[in-house]
Short mmCIF file of C-alpha atoms and ligand atoms in Angstrom, two decimals:
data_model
loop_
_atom_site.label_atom_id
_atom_site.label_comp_id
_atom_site.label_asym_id
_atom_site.label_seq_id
_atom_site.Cartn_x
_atom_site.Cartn_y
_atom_site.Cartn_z
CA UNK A 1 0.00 0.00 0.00
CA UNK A 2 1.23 3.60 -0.93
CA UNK A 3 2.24 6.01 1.63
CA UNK A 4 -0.40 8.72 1.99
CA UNK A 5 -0.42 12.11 3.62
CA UNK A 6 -3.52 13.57 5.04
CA UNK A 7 -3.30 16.99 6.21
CA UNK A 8 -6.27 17.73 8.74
CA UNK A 9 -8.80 20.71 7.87
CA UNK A 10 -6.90 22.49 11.11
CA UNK A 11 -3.96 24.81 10.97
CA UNK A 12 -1.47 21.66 11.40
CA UNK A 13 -1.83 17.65 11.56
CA UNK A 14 -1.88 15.34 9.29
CA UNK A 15 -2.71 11.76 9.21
CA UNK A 16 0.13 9.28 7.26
CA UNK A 17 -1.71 6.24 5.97
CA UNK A 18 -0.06 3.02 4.30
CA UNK A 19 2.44 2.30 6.93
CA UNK A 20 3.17 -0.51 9.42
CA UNK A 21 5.65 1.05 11.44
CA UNK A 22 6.54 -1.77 13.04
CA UNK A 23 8.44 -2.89 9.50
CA UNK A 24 11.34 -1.53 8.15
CA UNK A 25 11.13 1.18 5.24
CA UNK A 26 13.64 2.42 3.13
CA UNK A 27 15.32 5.79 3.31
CA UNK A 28 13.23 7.67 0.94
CA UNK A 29 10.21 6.63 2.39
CA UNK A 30 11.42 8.30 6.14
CA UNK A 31 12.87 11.39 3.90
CA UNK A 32 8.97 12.21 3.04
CA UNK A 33 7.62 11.58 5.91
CA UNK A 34 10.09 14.06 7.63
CA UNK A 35 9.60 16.31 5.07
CA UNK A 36 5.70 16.12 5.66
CA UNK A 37 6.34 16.29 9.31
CA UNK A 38 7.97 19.99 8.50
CA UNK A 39 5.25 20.64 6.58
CA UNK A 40 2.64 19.75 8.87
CA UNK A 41 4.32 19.84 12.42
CA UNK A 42 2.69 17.53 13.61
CA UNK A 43 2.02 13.39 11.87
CA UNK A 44 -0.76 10.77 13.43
CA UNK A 45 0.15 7.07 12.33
CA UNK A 46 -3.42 5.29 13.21
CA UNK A 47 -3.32 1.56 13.81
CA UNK A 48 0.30 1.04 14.98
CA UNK A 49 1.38 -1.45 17.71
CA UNK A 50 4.73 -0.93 19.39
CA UNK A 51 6.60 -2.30 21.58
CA UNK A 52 8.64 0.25 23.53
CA UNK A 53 11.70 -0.68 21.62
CA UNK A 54 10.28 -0.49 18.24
CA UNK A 55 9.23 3.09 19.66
CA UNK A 56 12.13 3.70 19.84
CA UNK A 57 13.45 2.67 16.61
CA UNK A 58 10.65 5.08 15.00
CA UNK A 59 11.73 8.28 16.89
CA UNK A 60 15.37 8.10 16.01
CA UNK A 61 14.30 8.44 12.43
CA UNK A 62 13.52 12.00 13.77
CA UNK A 63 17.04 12.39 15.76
CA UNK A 64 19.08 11.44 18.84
CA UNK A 65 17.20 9.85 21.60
CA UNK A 66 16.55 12.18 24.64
CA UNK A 67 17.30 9.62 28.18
CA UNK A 68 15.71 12.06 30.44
CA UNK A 69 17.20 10.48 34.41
CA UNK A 70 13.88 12.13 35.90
CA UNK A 71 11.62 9.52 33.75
CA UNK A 72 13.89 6.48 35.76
CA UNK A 73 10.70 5.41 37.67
CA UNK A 74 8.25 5.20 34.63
CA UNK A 75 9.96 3.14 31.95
CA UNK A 76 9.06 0.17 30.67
CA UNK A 77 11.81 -2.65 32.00
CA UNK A 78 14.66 -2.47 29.31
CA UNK A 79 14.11 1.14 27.83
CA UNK A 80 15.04 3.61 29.82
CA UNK A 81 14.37 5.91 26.58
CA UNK A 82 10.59 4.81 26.83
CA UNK A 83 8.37 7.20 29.53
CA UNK A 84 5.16 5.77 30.40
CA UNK A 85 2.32 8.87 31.04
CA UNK A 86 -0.62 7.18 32.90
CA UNK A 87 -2.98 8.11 35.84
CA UNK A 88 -3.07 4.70 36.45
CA UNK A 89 -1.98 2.77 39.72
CA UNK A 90 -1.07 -0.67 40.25
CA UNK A 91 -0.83 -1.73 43.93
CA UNK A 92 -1.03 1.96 45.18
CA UNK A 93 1.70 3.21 42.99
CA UNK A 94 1.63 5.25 39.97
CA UNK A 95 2.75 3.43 36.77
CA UNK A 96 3.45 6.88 34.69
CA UNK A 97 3.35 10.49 35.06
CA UNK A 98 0.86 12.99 34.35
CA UNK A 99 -2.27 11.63 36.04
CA UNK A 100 -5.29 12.78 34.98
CA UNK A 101 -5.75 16.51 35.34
CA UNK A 102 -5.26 19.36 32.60
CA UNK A 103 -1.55 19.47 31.53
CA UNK A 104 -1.82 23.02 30.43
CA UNK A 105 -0.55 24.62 26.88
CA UNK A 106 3.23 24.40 26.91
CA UNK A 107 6.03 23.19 25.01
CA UNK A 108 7.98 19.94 25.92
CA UNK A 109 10.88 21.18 28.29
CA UNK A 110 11.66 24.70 27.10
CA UNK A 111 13.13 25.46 30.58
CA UNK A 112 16.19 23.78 29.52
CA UNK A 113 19.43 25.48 27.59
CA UNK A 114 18.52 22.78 24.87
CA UNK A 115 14.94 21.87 25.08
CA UNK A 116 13.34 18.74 23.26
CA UNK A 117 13.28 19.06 19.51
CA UNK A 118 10.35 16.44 19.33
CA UNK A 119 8.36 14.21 21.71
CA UNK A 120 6.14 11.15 20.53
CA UNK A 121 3.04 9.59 22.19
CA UNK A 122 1.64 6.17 21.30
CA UNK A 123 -1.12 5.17 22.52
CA UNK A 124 -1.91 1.99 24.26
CA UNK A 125 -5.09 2.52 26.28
CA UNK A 126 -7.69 5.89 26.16
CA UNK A 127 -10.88 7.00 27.94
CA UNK A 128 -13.71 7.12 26.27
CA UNK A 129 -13.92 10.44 26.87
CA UNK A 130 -11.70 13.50 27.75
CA UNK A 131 -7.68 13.51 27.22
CA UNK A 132 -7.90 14.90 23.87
CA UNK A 133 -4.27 16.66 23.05
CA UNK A 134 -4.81 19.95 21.19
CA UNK A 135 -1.71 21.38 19.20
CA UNK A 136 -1.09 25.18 18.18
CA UNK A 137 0.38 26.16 15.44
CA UNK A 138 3.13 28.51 16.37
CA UNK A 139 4.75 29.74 12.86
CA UNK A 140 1.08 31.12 11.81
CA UNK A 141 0.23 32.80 15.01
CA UNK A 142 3.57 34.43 14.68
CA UNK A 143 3.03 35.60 11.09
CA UNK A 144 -0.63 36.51 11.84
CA UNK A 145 0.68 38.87 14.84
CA UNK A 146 -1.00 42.70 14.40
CA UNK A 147 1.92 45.04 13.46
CA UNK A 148 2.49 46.60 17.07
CA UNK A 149 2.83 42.92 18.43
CA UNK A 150 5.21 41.94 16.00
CA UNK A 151 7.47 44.83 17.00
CA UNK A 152 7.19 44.38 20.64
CA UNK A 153 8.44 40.83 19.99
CA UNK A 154 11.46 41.99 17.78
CA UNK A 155 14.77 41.13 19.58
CA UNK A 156 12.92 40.21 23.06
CA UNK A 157 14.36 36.75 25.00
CA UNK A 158 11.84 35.78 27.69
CA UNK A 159 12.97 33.69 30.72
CA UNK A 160 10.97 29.73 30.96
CA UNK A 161 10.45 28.64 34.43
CA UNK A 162 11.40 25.25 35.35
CA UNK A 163 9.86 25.30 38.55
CA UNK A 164 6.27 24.11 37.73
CA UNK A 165 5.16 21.16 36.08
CA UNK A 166 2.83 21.31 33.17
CA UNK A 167 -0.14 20.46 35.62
CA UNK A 168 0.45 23.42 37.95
CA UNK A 169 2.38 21.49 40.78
CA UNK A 170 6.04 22.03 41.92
CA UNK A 171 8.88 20.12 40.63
CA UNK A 172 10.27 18.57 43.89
CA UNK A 173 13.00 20.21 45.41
CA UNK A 174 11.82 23.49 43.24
CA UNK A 175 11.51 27.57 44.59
CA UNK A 176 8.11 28.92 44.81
CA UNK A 177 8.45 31.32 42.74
CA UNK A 178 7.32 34.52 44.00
CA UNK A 179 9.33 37.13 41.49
CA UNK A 180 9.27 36.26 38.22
CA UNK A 181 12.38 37.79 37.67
CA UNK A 182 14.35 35.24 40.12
CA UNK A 183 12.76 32.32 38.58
CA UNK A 184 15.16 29.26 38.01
CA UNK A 185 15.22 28.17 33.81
CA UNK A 186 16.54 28.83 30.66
CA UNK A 187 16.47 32.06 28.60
CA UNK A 188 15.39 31.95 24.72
CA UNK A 189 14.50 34.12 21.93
CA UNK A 190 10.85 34.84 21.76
CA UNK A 191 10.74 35.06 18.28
CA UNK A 192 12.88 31.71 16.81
CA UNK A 193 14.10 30.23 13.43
CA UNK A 194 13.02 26.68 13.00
CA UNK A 195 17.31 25.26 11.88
CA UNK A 196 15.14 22.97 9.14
CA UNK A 197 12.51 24.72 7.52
CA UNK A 198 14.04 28.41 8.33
CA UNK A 199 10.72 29.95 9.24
CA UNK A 200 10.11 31.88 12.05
CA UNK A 201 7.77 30.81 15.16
CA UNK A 202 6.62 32.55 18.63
CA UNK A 203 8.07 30.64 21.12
CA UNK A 204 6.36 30.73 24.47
CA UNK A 205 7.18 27.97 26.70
CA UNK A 206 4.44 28.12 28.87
CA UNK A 207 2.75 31.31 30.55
CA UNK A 208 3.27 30.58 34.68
CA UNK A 209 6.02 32.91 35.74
CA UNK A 210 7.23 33.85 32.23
CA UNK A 211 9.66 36.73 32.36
CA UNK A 212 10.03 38.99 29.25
CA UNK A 213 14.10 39.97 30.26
CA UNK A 214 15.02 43.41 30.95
CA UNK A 215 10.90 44.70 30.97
CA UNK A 216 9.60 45.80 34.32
CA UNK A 217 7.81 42.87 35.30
CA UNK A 218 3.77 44.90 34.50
CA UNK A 219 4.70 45.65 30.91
CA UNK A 220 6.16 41.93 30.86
CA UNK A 221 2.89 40.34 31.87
CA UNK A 222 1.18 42.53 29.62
CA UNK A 223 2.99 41.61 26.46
CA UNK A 224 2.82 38.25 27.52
CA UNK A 225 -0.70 37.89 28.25
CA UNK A 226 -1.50 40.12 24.59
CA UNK A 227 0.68 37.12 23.13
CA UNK A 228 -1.59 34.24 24.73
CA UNK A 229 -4.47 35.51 24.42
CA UNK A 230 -3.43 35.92 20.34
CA UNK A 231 -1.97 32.28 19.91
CA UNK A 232 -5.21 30.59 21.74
CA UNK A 233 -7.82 31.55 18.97
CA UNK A 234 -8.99 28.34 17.88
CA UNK A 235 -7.98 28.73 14.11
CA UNK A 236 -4.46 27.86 15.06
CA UNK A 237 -5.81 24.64 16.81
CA UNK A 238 -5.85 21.32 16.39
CA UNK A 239 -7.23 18.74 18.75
CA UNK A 240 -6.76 14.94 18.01
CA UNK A 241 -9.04 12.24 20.06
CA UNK A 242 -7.11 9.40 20.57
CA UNK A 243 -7.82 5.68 19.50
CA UNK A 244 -5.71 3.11 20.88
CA UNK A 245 -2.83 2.22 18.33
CA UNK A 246 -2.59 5.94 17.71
CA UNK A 247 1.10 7.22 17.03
CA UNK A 248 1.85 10.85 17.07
CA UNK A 249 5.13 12.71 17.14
CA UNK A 250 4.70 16.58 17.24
CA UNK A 251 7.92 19.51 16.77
CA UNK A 252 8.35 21.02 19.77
CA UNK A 253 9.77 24.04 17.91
CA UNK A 254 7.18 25.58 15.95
CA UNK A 255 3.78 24.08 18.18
CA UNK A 256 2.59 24.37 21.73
CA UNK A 257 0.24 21.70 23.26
CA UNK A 258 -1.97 21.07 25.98
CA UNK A 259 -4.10 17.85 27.43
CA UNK A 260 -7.71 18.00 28.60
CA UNK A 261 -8.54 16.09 32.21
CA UNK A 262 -10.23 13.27 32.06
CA UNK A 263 -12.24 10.73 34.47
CA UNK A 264 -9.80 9.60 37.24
CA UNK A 265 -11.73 6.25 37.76
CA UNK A 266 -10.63 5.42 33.33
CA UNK A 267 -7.43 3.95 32.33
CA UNK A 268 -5.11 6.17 29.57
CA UNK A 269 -1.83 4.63 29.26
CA UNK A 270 0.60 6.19 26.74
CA UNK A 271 4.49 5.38 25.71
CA UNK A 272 6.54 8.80 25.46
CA UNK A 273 9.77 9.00 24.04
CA UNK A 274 11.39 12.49 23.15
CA UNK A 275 14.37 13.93 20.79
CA UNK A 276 17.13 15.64 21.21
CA UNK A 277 16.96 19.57 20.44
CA UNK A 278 19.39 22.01 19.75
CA UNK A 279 19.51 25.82 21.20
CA UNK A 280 16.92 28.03 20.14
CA UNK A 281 18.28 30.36 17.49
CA UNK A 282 16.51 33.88 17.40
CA UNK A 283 14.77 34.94 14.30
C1 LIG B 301 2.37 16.00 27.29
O1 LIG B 301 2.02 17.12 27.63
O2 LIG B 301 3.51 15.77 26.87
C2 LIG B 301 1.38 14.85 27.41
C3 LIG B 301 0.27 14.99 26.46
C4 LIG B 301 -0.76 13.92 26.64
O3 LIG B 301 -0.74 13.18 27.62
O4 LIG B 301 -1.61 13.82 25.75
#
């Protein structure tokens, strides 16, 4: 069967039909699918079923294997590369991460000097309801930005707190933050060039104690929330509702993306892995 891309009727996704990715396919065949994954930032693969290693095999077609040592607890036995995101528990103890609340719009680790260049969800079992993922297109929202927003962003780095999880709580052994000026993280250009497609894209992080450097901290939180409030208008969204067997792999570089809660008492188990990124480059 032919390999066919299906872009979505959203402002990103697109479905890639015709593949077992369990199998082995030859190099031209991953050449277009990366090059559709540029296109489209972010590729579903419906149907697939994966061991964690094969996972594995799949996302280094997209680069070097992030081992994150904070995911040591949640692996599956064997692949330590493999992070298991699951509200459930199994004799009292947590299997995964994430549990089942809101993990609010963000992008995958952008607290660190070289966040995540891509991350990669397949998944095993899903609610019937709720825990949708929703993606935002971040190259569009920055090229749709009303002329006084694009020159407030011009030139601005804005500081990505690594305190808080993407569900609101402390990491452990984290500052409260309570100046968002002092706030542990990493420092990027707001405005950055993707290295492979050379197009520029807001990057944002995640909104809890953002710091726009060198602003006083009022005119920082109201560029910032003028930003959000611009990126979150639904024409720049896309929201997938996951079947089991689904495989996804988004760009952490160009797209933000957030998880609705779902029923505590239902069972959504997913296998994570993430790749390698590089330093942000501004635009
Ligand atoms: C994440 O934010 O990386 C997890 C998304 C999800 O569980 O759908």
């Amino acid at each position: 069967m032919a390999i066919e891309i299906k872009p979505t009727d959203a402002a990103l996704g697109a479905e890639v039909t015709g593949i077992d990715l369990s199998r082995e396919l030859d190099a031209s065949s991953w050449a277009g699918i990366r090059d559709a994954w540029h296109r489209h930032l972010v590729l579903l693969f419906r149907g697939q079923s994966l061991v964690p290693r094969k996972l594995a095999a799949f996302s280094q077609h997209f680069g070097v294997l992030d081992v994150v040592p904070a995911w040591r607890d949640f692996h599956p036995d064997g692949t330590p590369e493999v992070l298991v995101i699951s509200n459930v528990k199994e004799s009292g103890k947590p299997i995964g991460v994430l549990g089942y609340g809101e993990a609010e719009w963000h992008t995958d680790m952008s607290y660190m000097a070289e966040p995540p260049r891509a991350s990669v969800l397949h998944a095993l079992e899903v609610p019937l309801a709720g825990g949708n993922t929703s993606f935002l297109n971040m190259y569009q929202a920055y090229e749709d930005l009303p002329a006084d927003l694009q020159r407030a962003v011009e030139g601005q780095e804005v500081n990505h707190d690594s305190s808080y999880d993407s569900t609101g709580s402390l990491r452990p052994g984290a500052p409260q933050v309570t100046d968002v000026r002092q706030a542990p993280g990493a420092r990027h250009p707001l405005v950055r060039r993707h290295p492979d497609s050379g197009r520029a894209a807001l990057y944002l992080g995640r909104r809890l104690n953002a710091y726009v450097l060198g602003l006083p901290v009022e005119q920082s939180e109201t560029l910032l929330d003028r930003l959000w409030a611009h990126v979150l208008q639904p024409k720049y969204v896309w929201e997938h509702r996951w079947r089991v067997g689904d495989v996804l792999i988004w760009d952490n570089r160009c797209t933000m993306h957030r998880r609705e809660p779902f029923d505590a008492a239902t069972r959504r188990v997913m296998h994570r892995t993430q790749i390698k990124g590089e330093r942000p480059i501004a635009a």
